[in-house]
């Protein structure tokens, strides 16, 4: 549950029934759109509430389940018929699996075939993640350079590196320099770490010449 601590900024849950309207009101105030990931039915609810602000995304559940054919079929329908625009969030790092692992190959091949960008969790997973909730999480699997073999196999694949590969700025810059279809987002960082540290990390990417490939928000 939530523990109320005196911290800045204060992050507490919205009142019952107010989460969606409060988020959408803030997006309207800031005049932004966002990519929304999750259960397709839930994402569609958000899209119905604010179609001009919600970019729908969905992904496969795991590469370690036996229903790969069913998952691929569901995704193809989602992207070709149901209007979903992004394959994500892809959380292979939480399973301790590299994004270039061949078990994920059919999903990335589908994304490249349909010209659907993929959003892959890379980098931070939250403090103590491996000890508290996800013992299979591996920080090493968030190294942005682990994407290189995947990108070599799929040179037209567009990749959104979620959480910008934090804190591996030098490897992130190396990947961005070598691959023109790679972008980063800073979601998660802006409420997980001290603002000064987050700004320093973003500044490093921008000063490296890649400010035009930084995405600010996914939900």
Tab-separated table of C-alpha atoms in Angstrom, residues 87-207:
chain	number	residue	atom	x	y	z
A	87	UNK	CA	4.138	-2.430	-29.451
A	88	UNK	CA	4.891	-1.915	-25.800
A	89	UNK	CA	5.665	-1.901	-23.018
A	90	UNK	CA	8.046	-4.795	-23.681
A	91	UNK	CA	9.441	-5.795	-20.289
A	92	UNK	CA	12.026	-8.435	-21.132
A	93	UNK	CA	14.391	-6.923	-18.577
A	94	UNK	CA	11.973	-7.887	-15.807
A	95	UNK	CA	12.397	-11.511	-16.900
A	96	UNK	CA	16.177	-11.200	-16.992
A	97	UNK	CA	16.145	-11.543	-20.779
A	98	UNK	CA	18.068	-9.555	-23.386
A	99	UNK	CA	16.023	-7.732	-26.044
A	100	UNK	CA	18.132	-9.527	-28.644
A	101	UNK	CA	17.148	-12.951	-27.299
A	102	UNK	CA	15.858	-15.046	-30.195
A	103	UNK	CA	12.747	-16.039	-28.227
A	104	UNK	CA	11.451	-12.510	-28.858
A	105	UNK	CA	12.369	-12.544	-32.527
A	106	UNK	CA	8.887	-13.317	-33.970
A	107	UNK	CA	7.380	-10.301	-32.206
A	108	UNK	CA	10.004	-7.870	-33.430
A	109	UNK	CA	9.789	-9.347	-36.941
A	110	UNK	CA	6.051	-8.645	-36.888
A	111	UNK	CA	6.620	-5.067	-35.749
A	112	UNK	CA	9.125	-4.408	-38.520
A	113	UNK	CA	6.830	-6.005	-41.103
A	114	UNK	CA	3.894	-3.796	-40.037
A	115	UNK	CA	6.099	-0.715	-39.454
A	116	UNK	CA	4.994	-0.551	-35.817
A	117	UNK	CA	7.444	1.083	-33.377
A	118	UNK	CA	8.397	-0.958	-30.324
A	119	UNK	CA	8.814	0.411	-26.791
A	120	UNK	CA	11.311	-1.628	-24.780
A	121	UNK	CA	11.989	-1.208	-21.071
A	122	UNK	CA	15.733	-0.552	-20.718
A	123	UNK	CA	17.564	0.678	-17.633
A	124	UNK	CA	16.029	1.513	-14.312
A	125	UNK	CA	13.424	-0.720	-12.737
A	126	UNK	CA	12.963	1.149	-9.490
A	127	UNK	CA	14.960	0.943	-6.279
A	128	UNK	CA	15.278	-2.574	-4.866
A	129	UNK	CA	13.228	-4.154	-7.636
A	130	UNK	CA	15.170	-7.434	-7.642
A	131	UNK	CA	14.881	-7.807	-3.879
A	132	UNK	CA	11.300	-6.696	-3.344
A	133	UNK	CA	9.038	-7.750	-6.187
A	134	UNK	CA	10.847	-9.118	-9.259
A	135	UNK	CA	13.724	-11.487	-8.443
A	136	UNK	CA	14.255	-12.145	-12.160
A	137	UNK	CA	14.907	-8.449	-12.890
A	138	UNK	CA	18.481	-7.846	-14.026
A	139	UNK	CA	20.035	-4.402	-14.250
A	140	UNK	CA	22.540	-5.748	-16.776
A	141	UNK	CA	19.702	-6.557	-19.186
A	142	UNK	CA	18.946	-2.828	-19.373
A	143	UNK	CA	22.218	-2.051	-21.122
A	144	UNK	CA	21.187	-0.183	-24.312
A	145	UNK	CA	23.942	-1.898	-26.302
A	146	UNK	CA	22.090	-5.205	-25.900
A	147	UNK	CA	19.782	-3.875	-28.604
A	148	UNK	CA	22.524	-3.962	-31.241
A	149	UNK	CA	22.010	-7.530	-32.467
A	150	UNK	CA	18.239	-6.983	-32.654
A	151	UNK	CA	18.724	-3.802	-34.676
A	152	UNK	CA	21.207	-5.515	-36.975
A	153	UNK	CA	18.598	-8.176	-37.767
A	154	UNK	CA	15.869	-5.574	-38.233
A	155	UNK	CA	17.400	-2.391	-39.685
A	156	UNK	CA	13.995	-0.777	-40.326
A	157	UNK	CA	12.650	-1.412	-36.821
A	158	UNK	CA	11.828	1.771	-34.899
A	159	UNK	CA	12.730	1.471	-31.218
A	160	UNK	CA	11.700	3.591	-28.254
A	161	UNK	CA	14.086	2.920	-25.365
A	162	UNK	CA	11.882	3.382	-22.332
A	163	UNK	CA	13.469	5.230	-19.410
A	164	UNK	CA	16.353	6.206	-21.702
A	165	UNK	CA	18.602	3.350	-20.602
A	166	UNK	CA	19.257	5.123	-17.300
A	167	UNK	CA	21.880	5.347	-15.854
A	168	UNK	CA	24.014	4.129	-18.795
A	169	UNK	CA	24.354	7.412	-20.678
A	170	UNK	CA	27.543	6.568	-22.567
A	171	UNK	CA	26.129	3.301	-23.930
A	172	UNK	CA	22.855	5.045	-24.760
A	173	UNK	CA	24.737	7.692	-26.742
A	174	UNK	CA	26.709	4.989	-28.550
A	175	UNK	CA	23.501	3.264	-29.611
A	176	UNK	CA	21.831	6.511	-30.714
A	177	UNK	CA	24.859	7.448	-32.803
A	178	UNK	CA	24.934	4.090	-34.569
A	179	UNK	CA	21.197	3.688	-35.186
A	180	UNK	CA	18.997	6.378	-36.703
A	181	UNK	CA	15.695	4.680	-35.780
A	182	UNK	CA	16.298	4.672	-32.009
A	183	UNK	CA	14.556	7.119	-29.664
A	184	UNK	CA	14.421	7.441	-25.878
A	185	UNK	CA	11.727	8.402	-23.413
A	186	UNK	CA	12.197	9.875	-19.951
A	187	UNK	CA	9.014	8.519	-18.363
A	188	UNK	CA	9.680	7.062	-14.944
A	189	UNK	CA	12.885	9.020	-14.439
A	190	UNK	CA	11.096	12.257	-13.667
A	191	UNK	CA	9.371	10.817	-10.605
A	192	UNK	CA	11.839	8.103	-9.570
A	193	UNK	CA	15.047	10.041	-9.033
A	194	UNK	CA	16.191	13.472	-7.811
A	195	UNK	CA	15.346	16.112	-10.365
A	196	UNK	CA	18.918	17.387	-10.521
A	197	UNK	CA	20.150	13.909	-11.425
A	198	UNK	CA	17.408	13.427	-14.032
A	199	UNK	CA	18.139	16.810	-15.621
A	200	UNK	CA	21.842	15.994	-15.750
A	201	UNK	CA	21.127	12.706	-17.546
A	202	UNK	CA	18.781	14.315	-20.074
A	203	UNK	CA	21.270	17.144	-20.605
A	204	UNK	CA	23.980	14.591	-21.409
A	205	UNK	CA	21.801	13.081	-24.167
A	206	UNK	CA	20.821	16.493	-25.539
A	207	UNK	CA	24.371	17.839	-25.517
